[in-house]
PDB file of C-alpha atoms and ligand atoms in Angstrom:
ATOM      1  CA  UNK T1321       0.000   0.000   0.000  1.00 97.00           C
ATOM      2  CA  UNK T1322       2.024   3.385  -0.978  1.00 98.00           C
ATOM      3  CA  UNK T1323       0.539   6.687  -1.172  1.00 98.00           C
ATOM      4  CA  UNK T1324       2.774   9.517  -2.252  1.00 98.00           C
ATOM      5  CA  UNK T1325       2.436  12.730  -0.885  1.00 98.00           C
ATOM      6  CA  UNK T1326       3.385  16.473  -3.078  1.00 98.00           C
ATOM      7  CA  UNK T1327       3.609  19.406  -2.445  1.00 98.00           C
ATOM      8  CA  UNK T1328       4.406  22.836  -3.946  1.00 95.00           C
ATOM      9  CA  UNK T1329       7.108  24.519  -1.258  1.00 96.00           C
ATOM     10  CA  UNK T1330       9.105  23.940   1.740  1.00 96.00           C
ATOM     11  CA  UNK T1331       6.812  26.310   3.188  1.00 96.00           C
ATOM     12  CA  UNK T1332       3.313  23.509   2.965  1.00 97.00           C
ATOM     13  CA  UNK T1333       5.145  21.185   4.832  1.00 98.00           C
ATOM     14  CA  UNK T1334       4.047  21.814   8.207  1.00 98.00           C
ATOM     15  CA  UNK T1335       0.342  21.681   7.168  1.00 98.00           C
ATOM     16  CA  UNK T1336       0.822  18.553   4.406  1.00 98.00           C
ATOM     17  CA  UNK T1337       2.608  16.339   7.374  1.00 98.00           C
ATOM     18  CA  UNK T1338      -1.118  15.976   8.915  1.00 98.00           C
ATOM     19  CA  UNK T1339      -1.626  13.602   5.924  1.00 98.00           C
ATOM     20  CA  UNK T1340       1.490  11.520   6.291  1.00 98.00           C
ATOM     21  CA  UNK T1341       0.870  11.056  10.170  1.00 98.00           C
ATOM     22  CA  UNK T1342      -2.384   9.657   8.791  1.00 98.00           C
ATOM     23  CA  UNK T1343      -1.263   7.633   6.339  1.00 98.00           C
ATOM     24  CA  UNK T1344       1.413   6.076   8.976  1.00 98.00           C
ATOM     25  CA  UNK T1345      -1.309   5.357  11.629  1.00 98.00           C
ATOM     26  CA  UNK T1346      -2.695   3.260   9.068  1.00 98.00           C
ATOM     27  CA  UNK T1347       0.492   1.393   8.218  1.00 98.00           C
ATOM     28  CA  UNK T1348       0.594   2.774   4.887  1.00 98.00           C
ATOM     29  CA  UNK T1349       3.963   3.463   2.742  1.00 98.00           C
ATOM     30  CA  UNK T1350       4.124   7.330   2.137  1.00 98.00           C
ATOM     31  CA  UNK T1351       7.024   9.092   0.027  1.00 98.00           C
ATOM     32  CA  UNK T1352       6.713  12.480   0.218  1.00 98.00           C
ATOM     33  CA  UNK T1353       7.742  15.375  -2.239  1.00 98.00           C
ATOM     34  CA  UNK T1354       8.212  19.227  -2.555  1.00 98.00           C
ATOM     35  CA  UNK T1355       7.436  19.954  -6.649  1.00 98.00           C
ATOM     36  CA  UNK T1356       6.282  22.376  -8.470  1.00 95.00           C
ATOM     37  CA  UNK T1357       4.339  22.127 -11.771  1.00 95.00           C
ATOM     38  CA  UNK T1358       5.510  25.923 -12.748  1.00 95.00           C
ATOM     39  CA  UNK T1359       9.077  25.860 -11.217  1.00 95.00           C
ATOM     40  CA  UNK T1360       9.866  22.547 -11.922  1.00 97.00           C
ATOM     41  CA  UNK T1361       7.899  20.670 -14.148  1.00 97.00           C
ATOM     42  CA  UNK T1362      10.291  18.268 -15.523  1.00 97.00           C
ATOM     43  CA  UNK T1363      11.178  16.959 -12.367  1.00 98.00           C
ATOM     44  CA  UNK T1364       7.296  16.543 -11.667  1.00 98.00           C
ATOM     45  CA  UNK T1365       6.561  14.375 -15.101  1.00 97.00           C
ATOM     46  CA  UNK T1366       9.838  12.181 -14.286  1.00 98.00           C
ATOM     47  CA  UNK T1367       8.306  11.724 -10.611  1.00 98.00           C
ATOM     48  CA  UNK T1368       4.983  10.691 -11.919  1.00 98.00           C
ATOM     49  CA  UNK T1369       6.536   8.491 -14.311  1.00 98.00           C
ATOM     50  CA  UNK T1370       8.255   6.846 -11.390  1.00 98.00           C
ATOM     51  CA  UNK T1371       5.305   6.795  -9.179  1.00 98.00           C
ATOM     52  CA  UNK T1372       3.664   4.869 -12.014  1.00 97.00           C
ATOM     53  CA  UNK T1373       6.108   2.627 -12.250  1.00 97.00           C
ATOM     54  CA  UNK T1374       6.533   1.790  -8.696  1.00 98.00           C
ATOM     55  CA  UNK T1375       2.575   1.037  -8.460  1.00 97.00           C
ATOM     56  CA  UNK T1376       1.482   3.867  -6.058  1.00 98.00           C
ATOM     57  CA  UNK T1377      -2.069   3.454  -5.472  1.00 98.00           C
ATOM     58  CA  UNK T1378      -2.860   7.439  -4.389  1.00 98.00           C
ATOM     59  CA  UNK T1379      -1.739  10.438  -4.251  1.00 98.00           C
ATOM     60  CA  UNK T1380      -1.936  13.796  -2.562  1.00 98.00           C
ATOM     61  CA  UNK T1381      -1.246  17.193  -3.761  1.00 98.00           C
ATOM     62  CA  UNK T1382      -0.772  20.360  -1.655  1.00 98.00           C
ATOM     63  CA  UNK T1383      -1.007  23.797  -2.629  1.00 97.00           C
ATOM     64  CA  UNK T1384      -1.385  27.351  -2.718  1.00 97.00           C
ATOM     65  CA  UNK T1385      -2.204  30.126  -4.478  1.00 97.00           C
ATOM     66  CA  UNK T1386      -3.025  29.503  -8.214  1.00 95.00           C
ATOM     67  CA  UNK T1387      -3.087  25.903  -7.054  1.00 96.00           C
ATOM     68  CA  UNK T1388      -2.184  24.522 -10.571  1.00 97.00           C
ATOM     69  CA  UNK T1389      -0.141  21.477  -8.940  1.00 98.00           C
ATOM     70  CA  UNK T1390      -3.113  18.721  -8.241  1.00 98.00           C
ATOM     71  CA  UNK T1391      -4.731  19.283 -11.418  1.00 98.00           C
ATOM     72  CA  UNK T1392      -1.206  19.165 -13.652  1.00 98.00           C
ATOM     73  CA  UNK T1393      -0.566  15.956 -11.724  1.00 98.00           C
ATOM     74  CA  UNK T1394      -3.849  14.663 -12.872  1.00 98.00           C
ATOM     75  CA  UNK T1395      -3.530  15.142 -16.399  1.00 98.00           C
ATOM     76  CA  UNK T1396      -0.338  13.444 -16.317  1.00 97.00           C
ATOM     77  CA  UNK T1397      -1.288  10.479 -14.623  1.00 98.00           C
ATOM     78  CA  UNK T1398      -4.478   8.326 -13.869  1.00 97.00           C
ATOM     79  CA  UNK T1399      -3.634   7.513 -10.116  1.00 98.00           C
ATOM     80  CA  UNK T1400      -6.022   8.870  -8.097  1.00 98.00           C
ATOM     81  CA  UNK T1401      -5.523  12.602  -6.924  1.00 98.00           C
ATOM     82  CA  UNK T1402      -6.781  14.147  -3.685  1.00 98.00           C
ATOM     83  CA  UNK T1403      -6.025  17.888  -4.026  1.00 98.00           C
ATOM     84  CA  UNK T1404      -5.574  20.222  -0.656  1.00 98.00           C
ATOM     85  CA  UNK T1405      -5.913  23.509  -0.815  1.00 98.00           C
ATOM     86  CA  UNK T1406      -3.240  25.293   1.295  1.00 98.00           C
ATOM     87  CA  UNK T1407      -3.923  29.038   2.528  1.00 97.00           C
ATOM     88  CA  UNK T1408      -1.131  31.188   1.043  1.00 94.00           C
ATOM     89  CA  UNK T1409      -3.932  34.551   0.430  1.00 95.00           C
ATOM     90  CA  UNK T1410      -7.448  35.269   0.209  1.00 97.00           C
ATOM     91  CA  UNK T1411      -8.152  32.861   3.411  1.00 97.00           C
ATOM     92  CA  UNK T1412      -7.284  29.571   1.436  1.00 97.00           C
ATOM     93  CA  UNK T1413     -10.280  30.482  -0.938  1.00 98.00           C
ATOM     94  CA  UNK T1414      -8.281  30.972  -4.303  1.00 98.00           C
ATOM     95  CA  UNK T1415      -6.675  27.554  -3.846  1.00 98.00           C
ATOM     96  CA  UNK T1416      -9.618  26.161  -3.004  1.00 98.00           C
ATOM     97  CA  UNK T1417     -11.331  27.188  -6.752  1.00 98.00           C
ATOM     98  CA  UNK T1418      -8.110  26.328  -8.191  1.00 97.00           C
ATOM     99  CA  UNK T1419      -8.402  22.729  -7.020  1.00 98.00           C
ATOM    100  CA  UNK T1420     -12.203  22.119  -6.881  1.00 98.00           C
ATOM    101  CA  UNK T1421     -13.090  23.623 -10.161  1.00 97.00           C
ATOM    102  CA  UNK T1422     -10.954  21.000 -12.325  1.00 97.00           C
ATOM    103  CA  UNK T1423     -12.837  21.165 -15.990  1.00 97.00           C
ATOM    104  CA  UNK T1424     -14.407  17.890 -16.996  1.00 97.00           C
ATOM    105  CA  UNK T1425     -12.534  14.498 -17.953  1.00 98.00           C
ATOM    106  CA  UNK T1426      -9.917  15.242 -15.445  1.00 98.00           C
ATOM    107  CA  UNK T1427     -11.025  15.565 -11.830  1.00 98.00           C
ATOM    108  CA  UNK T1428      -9.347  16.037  -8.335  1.00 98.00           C
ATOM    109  CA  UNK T1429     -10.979  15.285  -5.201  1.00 98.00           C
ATOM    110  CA  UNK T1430     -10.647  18.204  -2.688  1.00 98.00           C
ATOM    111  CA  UNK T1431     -10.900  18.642   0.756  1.00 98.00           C
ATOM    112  CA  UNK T1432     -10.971  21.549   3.100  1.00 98.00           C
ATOM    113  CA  UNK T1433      -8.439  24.554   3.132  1.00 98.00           C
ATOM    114  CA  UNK T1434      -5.490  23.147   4.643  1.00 98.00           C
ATOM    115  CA  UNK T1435      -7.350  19.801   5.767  1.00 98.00           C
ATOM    116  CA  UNK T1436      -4.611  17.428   4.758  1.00 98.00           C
ATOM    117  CA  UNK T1437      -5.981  15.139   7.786  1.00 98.00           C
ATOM    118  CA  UNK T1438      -8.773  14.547   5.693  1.00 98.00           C
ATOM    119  CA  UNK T1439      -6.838  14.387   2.464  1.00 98.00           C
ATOM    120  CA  UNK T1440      -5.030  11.331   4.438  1.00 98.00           C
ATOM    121  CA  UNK T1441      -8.430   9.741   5.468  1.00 98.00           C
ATOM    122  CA  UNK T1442      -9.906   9.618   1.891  1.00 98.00           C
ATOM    123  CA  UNK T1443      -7.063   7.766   0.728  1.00 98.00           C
ATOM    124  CA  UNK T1444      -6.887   4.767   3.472  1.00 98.00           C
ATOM    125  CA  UNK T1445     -10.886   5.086   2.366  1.00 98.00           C
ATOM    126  CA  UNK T1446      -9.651   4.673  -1.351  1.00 98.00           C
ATOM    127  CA  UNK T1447      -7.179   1.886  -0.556  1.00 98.00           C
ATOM    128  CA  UNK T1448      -9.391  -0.504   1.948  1.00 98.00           C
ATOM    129  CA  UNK T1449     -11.514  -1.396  -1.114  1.00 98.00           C
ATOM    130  CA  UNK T1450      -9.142  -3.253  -2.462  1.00 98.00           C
ATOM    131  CA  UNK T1451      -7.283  -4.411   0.994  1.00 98.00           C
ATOM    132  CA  UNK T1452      -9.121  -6.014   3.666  1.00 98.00           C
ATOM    133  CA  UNK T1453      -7.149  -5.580   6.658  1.00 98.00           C
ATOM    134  CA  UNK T1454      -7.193  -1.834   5.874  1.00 98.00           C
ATOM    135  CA  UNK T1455     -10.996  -1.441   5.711  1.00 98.00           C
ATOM    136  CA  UNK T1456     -10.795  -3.567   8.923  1.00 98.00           C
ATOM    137  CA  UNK T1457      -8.437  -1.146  10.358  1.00 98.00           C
ATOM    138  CA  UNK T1458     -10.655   1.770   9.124  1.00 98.00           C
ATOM    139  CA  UNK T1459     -14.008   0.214  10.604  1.00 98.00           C
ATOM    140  CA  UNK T1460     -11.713   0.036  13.809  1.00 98.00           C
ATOM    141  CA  UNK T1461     -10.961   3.351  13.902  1.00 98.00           C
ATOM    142  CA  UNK T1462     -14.403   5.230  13.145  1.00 97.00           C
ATOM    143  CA  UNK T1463     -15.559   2.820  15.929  1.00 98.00           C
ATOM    144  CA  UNK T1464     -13.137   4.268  17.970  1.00 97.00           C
ATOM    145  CA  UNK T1465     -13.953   7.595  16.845  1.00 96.00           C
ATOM    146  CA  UNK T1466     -17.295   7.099  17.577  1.00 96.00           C
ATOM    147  CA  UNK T1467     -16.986   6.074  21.533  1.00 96.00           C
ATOM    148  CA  UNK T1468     -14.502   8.762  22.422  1.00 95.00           C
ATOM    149  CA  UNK T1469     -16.697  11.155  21.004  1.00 94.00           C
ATOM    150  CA  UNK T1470     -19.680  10.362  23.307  1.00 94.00           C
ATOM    151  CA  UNK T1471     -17.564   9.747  26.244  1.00 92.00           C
ATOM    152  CA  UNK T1472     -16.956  13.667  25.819  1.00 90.00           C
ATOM    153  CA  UNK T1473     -20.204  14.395  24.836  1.00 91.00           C
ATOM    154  CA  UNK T1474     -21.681  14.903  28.730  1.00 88.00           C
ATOM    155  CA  UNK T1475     -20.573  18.271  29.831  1.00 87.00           C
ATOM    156  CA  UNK T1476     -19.860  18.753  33.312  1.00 81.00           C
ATOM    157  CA  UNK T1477     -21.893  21.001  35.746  1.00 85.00           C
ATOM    158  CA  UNK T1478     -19.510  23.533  35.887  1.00 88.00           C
ATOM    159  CA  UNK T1479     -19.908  24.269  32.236  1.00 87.00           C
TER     160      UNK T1479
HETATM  161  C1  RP5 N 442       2.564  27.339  -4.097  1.00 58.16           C
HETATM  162  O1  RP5 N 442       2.805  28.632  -3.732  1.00 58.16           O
HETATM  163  C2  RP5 N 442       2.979  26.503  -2.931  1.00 58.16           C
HETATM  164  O2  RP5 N 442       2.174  25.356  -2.842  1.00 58.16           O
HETATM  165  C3  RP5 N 442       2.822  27.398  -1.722  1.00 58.16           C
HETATM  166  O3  RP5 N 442       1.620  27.112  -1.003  1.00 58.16           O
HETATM  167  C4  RP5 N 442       2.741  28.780  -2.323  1.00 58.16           C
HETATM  168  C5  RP5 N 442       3.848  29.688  -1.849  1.00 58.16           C
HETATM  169  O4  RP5 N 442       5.097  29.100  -2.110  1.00 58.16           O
HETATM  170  P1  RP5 N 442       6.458  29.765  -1.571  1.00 58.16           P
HETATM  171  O5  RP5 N 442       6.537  31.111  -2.197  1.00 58.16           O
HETATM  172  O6  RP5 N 442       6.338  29.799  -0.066  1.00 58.16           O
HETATM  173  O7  RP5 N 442       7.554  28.829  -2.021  1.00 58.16           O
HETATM  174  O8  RP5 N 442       3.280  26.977  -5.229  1.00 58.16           O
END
């Protein structure tokens, strides 16, 4: 199971880690990469080509700004892309276009402004339909999910 993660600059790292940490809790393989389809695009097509070739099942793709990266990645490739929309201006919401509003044929799933937690989630979702013990882990974990949110669910008095 190996999802790779991009991103556009040093400076989405803090925010794109979320979706590693994820990824990791779930046992999955994660490579992770700082590219850029407008400062370096050959170095992004010989990645893909790569990431094709060494069977990665996912991948995620952070940016900000004209957030051209997820949707050049998806042209280029027919692995599945989950695009995250990092805020660099406008609160997050120019990214969030960027990435959402891919024309048709050539989609990108998006998430939240800088939700790269969920970015992480939808791909163990993506992977555990094609490997049982990670759907078994996943069921596991919204179970989990589910009990530790009621437990805090009762307020106490002094609230
Ligand atoms: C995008 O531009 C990156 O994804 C980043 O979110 C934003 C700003 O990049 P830096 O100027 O910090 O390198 O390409």
């Amino acid at each position: 199971m190996k999802v790779a993660i991009i991103f556009g600059s040093e400076s989405d790292s803090e925010i794109m880690k979320k979706a590693s940490l994820v990824l990791k809790k779930f046992d999955i393989q994660v490579k992770g990469f700082i590219l850029s389809a407008h400062r370096v695009p050959e170095k992004l097509e010989e990645t893909l080509v790569s990431l094709e070739q060494e069977n990665y099942e996912c991948i995620i793709a952070g940016a900000g700004l004209a957030a051209h990266l997820p949707g050049v990645i998806a042209s280029r490739t027919v692995i599945p892309v989950i695009g995250v929309p990092l805020k660099g201006a406008l609160e997050g919401l120019d990214s969030l276009l960027s990435i959402v509003q891919m024309p048709r044929e050539i989609p990108v799933a998006t998430v939240g402004i800088n939700n790269a937690h969920n970015a992480g989630m939808l791909a163990v979702q993506i992977l555990s339909v094609k490997y049982p013990e990670l759907k078994k882990k996943l069921l596991d974990y919204r179970k989990k999910m589910k009990e530790e949110f009621v437990q805090r669910s009762v307020l106490t008095e002094d609230f």
